[in-house]
Short mmCIF file of C-alpha atoms and ligand atoms in Angstrom, two decimals:
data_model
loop_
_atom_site.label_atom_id
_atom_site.label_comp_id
_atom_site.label_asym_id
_atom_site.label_seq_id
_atom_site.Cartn_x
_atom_site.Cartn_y
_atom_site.Cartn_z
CA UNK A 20 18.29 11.45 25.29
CA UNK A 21 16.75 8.41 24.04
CA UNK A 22 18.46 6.89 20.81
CA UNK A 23 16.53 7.44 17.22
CA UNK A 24 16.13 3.69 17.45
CA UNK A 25 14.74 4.00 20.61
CA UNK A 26 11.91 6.15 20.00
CA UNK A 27 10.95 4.38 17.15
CA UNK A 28 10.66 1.54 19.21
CA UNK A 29 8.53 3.08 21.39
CA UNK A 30 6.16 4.74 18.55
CA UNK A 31 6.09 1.55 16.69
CA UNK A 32 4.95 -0.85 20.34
CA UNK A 33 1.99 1.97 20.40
CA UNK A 34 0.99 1.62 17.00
CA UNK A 35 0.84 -1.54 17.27
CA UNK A 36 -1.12 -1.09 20.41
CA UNK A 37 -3.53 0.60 18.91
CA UNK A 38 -3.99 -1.94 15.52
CA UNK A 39 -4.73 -4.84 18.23
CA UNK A 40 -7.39 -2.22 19.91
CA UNK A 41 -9.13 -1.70 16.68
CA UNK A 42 -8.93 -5.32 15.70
CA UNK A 43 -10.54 -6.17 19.12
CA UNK A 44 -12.91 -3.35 18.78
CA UNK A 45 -13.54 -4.54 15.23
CA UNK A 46 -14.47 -7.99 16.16
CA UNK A 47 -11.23 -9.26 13.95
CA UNK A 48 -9.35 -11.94 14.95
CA UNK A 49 -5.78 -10.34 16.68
CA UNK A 50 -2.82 -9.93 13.49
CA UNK A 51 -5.11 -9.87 10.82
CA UNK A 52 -3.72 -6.77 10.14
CA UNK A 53 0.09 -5.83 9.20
CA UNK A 54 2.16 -2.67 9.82
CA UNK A 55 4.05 -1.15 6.77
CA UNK A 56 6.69 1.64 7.85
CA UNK A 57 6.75 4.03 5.38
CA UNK A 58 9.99 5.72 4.83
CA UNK A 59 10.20 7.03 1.86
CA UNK A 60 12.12 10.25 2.10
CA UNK A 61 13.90 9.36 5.25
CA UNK A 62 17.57 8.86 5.15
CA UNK A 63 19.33 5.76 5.33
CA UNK A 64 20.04 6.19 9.07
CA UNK A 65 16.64 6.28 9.56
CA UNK A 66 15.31 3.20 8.00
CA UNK A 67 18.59 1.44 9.64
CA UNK A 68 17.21 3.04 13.15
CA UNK A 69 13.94 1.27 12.11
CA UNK A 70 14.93 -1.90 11.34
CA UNK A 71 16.86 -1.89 14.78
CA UNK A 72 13.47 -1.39 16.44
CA UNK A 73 12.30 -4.32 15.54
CA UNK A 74 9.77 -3.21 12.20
CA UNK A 75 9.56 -5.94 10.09
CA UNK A 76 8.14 -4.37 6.65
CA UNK A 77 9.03 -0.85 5.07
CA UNK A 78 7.10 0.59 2.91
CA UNK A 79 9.16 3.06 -0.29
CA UNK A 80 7.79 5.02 -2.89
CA UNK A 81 10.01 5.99 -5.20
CA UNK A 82 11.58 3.34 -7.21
CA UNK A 83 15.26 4.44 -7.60
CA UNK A 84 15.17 5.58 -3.68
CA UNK A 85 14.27 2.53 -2.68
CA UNK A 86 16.53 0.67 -4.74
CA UNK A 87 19.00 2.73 -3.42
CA UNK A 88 18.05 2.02 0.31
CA UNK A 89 17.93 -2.45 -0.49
CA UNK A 90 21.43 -1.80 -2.02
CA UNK A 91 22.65 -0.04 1.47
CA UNK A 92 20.38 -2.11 3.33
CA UNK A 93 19.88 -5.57 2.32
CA UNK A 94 16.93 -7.58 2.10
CA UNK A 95 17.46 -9.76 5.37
CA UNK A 96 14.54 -10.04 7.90
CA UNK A 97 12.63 -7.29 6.43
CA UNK A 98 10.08 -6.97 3.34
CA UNK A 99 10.70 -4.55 1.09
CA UNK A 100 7.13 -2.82 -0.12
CA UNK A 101 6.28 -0.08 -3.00
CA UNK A 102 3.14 1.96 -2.29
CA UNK A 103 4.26 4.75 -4.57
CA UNK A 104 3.02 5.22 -7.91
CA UNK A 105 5.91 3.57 -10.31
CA UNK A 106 5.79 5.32 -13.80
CA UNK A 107 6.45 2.45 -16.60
CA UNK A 108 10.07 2.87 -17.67
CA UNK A 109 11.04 2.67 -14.24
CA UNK A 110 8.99 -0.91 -13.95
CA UNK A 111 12.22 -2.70 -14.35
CA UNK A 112 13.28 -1.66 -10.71
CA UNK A 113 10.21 -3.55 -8.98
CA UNK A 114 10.68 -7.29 -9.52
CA UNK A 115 13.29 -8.90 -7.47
CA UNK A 116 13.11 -5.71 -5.00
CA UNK A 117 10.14 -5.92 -3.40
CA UNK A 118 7.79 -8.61 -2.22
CA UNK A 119 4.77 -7.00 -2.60
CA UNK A 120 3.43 -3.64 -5.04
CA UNK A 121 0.70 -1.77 -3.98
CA UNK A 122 0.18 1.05 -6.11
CA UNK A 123 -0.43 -1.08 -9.19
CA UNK A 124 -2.24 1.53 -10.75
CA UNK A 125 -2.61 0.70 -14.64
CA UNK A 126 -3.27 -1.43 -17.48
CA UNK A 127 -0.22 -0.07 -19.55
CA UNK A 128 1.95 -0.64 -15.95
CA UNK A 129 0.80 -4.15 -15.86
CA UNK A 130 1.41 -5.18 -18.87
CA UNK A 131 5.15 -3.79 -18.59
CA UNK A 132 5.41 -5.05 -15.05
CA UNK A 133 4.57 -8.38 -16.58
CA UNK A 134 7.09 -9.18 -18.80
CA UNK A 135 10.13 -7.96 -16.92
CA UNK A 136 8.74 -10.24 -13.66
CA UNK A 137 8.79 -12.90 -16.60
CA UNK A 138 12.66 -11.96 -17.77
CA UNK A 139 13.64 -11.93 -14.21
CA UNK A 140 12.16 -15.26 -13.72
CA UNK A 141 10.18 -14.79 -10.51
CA UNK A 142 6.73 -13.54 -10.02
CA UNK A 143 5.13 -10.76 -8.29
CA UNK A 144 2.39 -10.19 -5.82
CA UNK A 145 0.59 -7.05 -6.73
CA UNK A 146 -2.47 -4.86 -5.14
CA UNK A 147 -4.76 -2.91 -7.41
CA UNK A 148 -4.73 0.84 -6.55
CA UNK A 149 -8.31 2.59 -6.77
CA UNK A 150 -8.87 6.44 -6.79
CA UNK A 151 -12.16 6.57 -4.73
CA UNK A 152 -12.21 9.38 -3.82
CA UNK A 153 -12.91 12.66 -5.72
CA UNK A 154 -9.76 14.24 -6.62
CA UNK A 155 -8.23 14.15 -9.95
CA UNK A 156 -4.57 14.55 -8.79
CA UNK A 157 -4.12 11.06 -7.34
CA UNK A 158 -3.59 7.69 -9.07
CA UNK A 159 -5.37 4.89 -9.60
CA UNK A 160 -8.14 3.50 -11.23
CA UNK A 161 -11.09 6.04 -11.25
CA UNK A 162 -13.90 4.21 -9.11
CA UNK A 163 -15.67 7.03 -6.92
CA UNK A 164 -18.67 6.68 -8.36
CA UNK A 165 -20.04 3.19 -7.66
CA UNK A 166 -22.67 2.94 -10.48
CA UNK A 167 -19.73 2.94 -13.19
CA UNK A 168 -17.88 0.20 -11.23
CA UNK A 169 -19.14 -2.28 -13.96
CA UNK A 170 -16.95 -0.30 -16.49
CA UNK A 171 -13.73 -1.14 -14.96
CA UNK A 172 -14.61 -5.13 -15.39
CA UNK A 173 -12.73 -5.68 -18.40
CA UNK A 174 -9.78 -3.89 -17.72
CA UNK A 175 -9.56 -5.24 -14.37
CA UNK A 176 -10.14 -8.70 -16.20
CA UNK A 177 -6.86 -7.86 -18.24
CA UNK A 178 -4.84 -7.30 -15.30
CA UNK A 179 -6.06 -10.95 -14.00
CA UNK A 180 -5.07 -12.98 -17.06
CA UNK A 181 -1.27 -11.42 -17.08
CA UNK A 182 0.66 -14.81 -16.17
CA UNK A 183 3.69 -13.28 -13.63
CA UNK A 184 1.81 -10.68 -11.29
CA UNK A 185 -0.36 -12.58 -8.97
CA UNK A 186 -3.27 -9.62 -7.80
CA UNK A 187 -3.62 -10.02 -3.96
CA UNK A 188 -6.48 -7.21 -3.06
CA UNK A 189 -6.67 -3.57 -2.92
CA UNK A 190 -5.08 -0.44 -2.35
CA UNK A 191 -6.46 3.30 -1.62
CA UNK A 192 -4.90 6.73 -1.14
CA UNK A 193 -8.22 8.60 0.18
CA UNK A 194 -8.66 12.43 0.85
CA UNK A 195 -6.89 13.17 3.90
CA UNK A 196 -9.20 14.88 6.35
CA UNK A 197 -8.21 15.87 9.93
CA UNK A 198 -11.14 13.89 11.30
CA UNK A 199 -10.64 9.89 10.52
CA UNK A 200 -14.14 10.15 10.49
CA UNK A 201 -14.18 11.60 7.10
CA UNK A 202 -11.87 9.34 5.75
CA UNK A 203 -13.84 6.07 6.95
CA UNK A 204 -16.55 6.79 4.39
CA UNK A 205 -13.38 5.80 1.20
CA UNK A 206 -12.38 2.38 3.36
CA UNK A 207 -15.65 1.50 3.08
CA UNK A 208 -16.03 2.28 -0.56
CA UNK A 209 -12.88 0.48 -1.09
CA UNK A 210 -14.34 -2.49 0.75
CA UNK A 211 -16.90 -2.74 -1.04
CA UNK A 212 -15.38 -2.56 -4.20
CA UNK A 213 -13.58 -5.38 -3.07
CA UNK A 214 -16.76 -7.30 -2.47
CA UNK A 215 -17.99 -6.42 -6.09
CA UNK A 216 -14.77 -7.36 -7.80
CA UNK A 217 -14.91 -10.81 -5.83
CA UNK A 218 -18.23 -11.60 -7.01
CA UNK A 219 -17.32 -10.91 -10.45
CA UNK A 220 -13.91 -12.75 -10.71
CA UNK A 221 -14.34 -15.25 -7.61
CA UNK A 222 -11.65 -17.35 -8.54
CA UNK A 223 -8.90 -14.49 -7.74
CA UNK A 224 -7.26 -13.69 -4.36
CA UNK A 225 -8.83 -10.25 -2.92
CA UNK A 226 -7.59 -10.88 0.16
CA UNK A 227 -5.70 -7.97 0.85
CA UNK A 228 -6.82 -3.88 1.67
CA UNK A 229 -4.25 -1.76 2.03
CA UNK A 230 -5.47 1.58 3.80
CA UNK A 231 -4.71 3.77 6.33
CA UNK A 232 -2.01 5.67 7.46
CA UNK A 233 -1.13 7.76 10.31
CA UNK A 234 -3.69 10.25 10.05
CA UNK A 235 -6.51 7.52 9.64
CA UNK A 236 -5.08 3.77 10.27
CA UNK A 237 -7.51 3.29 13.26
CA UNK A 238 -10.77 3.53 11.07
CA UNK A 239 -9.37 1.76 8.27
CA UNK A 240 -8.52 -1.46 11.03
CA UNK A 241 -12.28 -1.24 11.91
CA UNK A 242 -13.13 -0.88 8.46
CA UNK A 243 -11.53 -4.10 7.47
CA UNK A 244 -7.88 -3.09 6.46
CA UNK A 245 -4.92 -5.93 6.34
CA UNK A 246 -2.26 -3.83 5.69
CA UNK A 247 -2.01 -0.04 6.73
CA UNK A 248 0.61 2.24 6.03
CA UNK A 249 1.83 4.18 8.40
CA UNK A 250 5.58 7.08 8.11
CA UNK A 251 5.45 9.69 10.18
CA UNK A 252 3.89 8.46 13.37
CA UNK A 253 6.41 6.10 13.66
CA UNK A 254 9.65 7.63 12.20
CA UNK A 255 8.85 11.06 12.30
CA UNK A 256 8.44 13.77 9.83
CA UNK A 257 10.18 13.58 6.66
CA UNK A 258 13.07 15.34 6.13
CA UNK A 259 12.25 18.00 2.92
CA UNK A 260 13.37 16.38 -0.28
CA UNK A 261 17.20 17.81 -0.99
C1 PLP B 9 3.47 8.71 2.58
C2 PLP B 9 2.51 7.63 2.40
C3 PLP B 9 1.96 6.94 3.48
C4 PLP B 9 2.28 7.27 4.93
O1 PLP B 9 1.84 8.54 5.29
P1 PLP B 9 2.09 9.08 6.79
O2 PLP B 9 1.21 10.28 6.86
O3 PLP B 9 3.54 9.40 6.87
O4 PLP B 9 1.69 8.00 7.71
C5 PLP B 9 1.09 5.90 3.23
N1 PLP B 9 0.77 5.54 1.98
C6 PLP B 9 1.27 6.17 0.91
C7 PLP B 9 0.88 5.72 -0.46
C8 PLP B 9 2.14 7.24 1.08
O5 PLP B 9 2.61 7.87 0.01
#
């Protein structure tokens, strides 16, 4: 039987696979796009089996977890992500853990996130998380419906002038859908909310969109993604939470 590191391996080589496919098919240059292993939820083992196969970032997130995880883990030859919404008192946790946040979801977050990246001394790359799709249960600022988009300006313009987190692009949690197709509709919106935030602050970095994940990461590559997120195609499904 092949070793847990071993099929990871083998699921992450075909993932990437199929990123470079959808780059080609894309028209995008070949690694524009990076692969975040999400294992939040998987034990220890697992992420160690991971890292053994060669992935290079993990995605986490929940805060103390993944804390948890660095501790056991360490920090050597692998980035350290959060994708998972971080409620304010635990905001402490994220600088000096992890070299990028994607799920930077709020003003009141930012703000807090802000001042402890300034007492730790460091600063922190950050991704603004958008909610553009229709459901009320996820997070992230509300933009499905693209003739308000002007509203979020000066909030958005808030975030921007906070000294210590340095916003990098965009992040989306869409509706999942068992046809991608139905999903590629949000990547676009998400794009093109990019495009409208970088006309109206051009002197800010929105190079990054984070979307996609196993169910979907294929259209979000063609739809112009740098970053997808992608757990259980790689390491399996997630144990249930003990
Ligand atoms: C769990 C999760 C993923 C990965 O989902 P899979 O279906 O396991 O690929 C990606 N992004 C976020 C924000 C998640 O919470």
């Amino acid at each position: 039987m092949p070793s847990l590191s071993d099929s990871i391996h083998e699921r992450y080589l075909h993932t990437l696979d199929r990123i470079s496919a959808a780059e080609k098919r894309a028209g995008r240059a070949p690694g524009s796009v990076k692969l975040v292993v999400v294992t939040k939820s998987q034990l220890v083992e697992t992420v160690r089996a991971a890292l053994e196969a060669g992935v290079k970032i993990l995605g986490e997130n929940y805060p103390e977890e993944a804390v948890a995880k660095i501790k056991a883990i360490g920090a050597a030859d692998v980035e350290w992500h959060m994708i998972g919404h971080v409620q304010s008192r635990k905001a402490d946790l994220i600088p000096r853990n992890f070299s990028l946040l994607h799920s930077l979801d709020s003003i009141k977050l930012a703000t807090r996130l802000d001042r402890f990246v300034s007492q730790a001394g460091s600063h922190l790359p950050a991704l603004l998380e958008f909610n553009v799709g229709e459901e009320e249960s996820k997070f992230g600022w509300v933009a499905s419906d693209e003739s308000r988009w002007p509203e979020l300006l000066p909030e958005i313009d808030m975030v921007l002038k906070l000294k210590k987190l340095t916003v990098r692009g965009l992040m989306t949690m869409p509706p999942l859908f068992d046809d991608p197709e139905r999903t590629r509709p949000y990547f676009q919106k998400l794009r093109r909310l990019r495009d409208f935030l970088a006309q109206n602050f051009p002197a800010a970095d929105w190079s990054e969109l984070s979307m996609g994940t196993s169910a979907d990461f294929d259209a979000a590559v063609e739809e112009g993604a740098t970053l997808v997120r992608v757990g259980t195609a790689i390491v399996g499904p997630r144990p249930p939470k003990a």
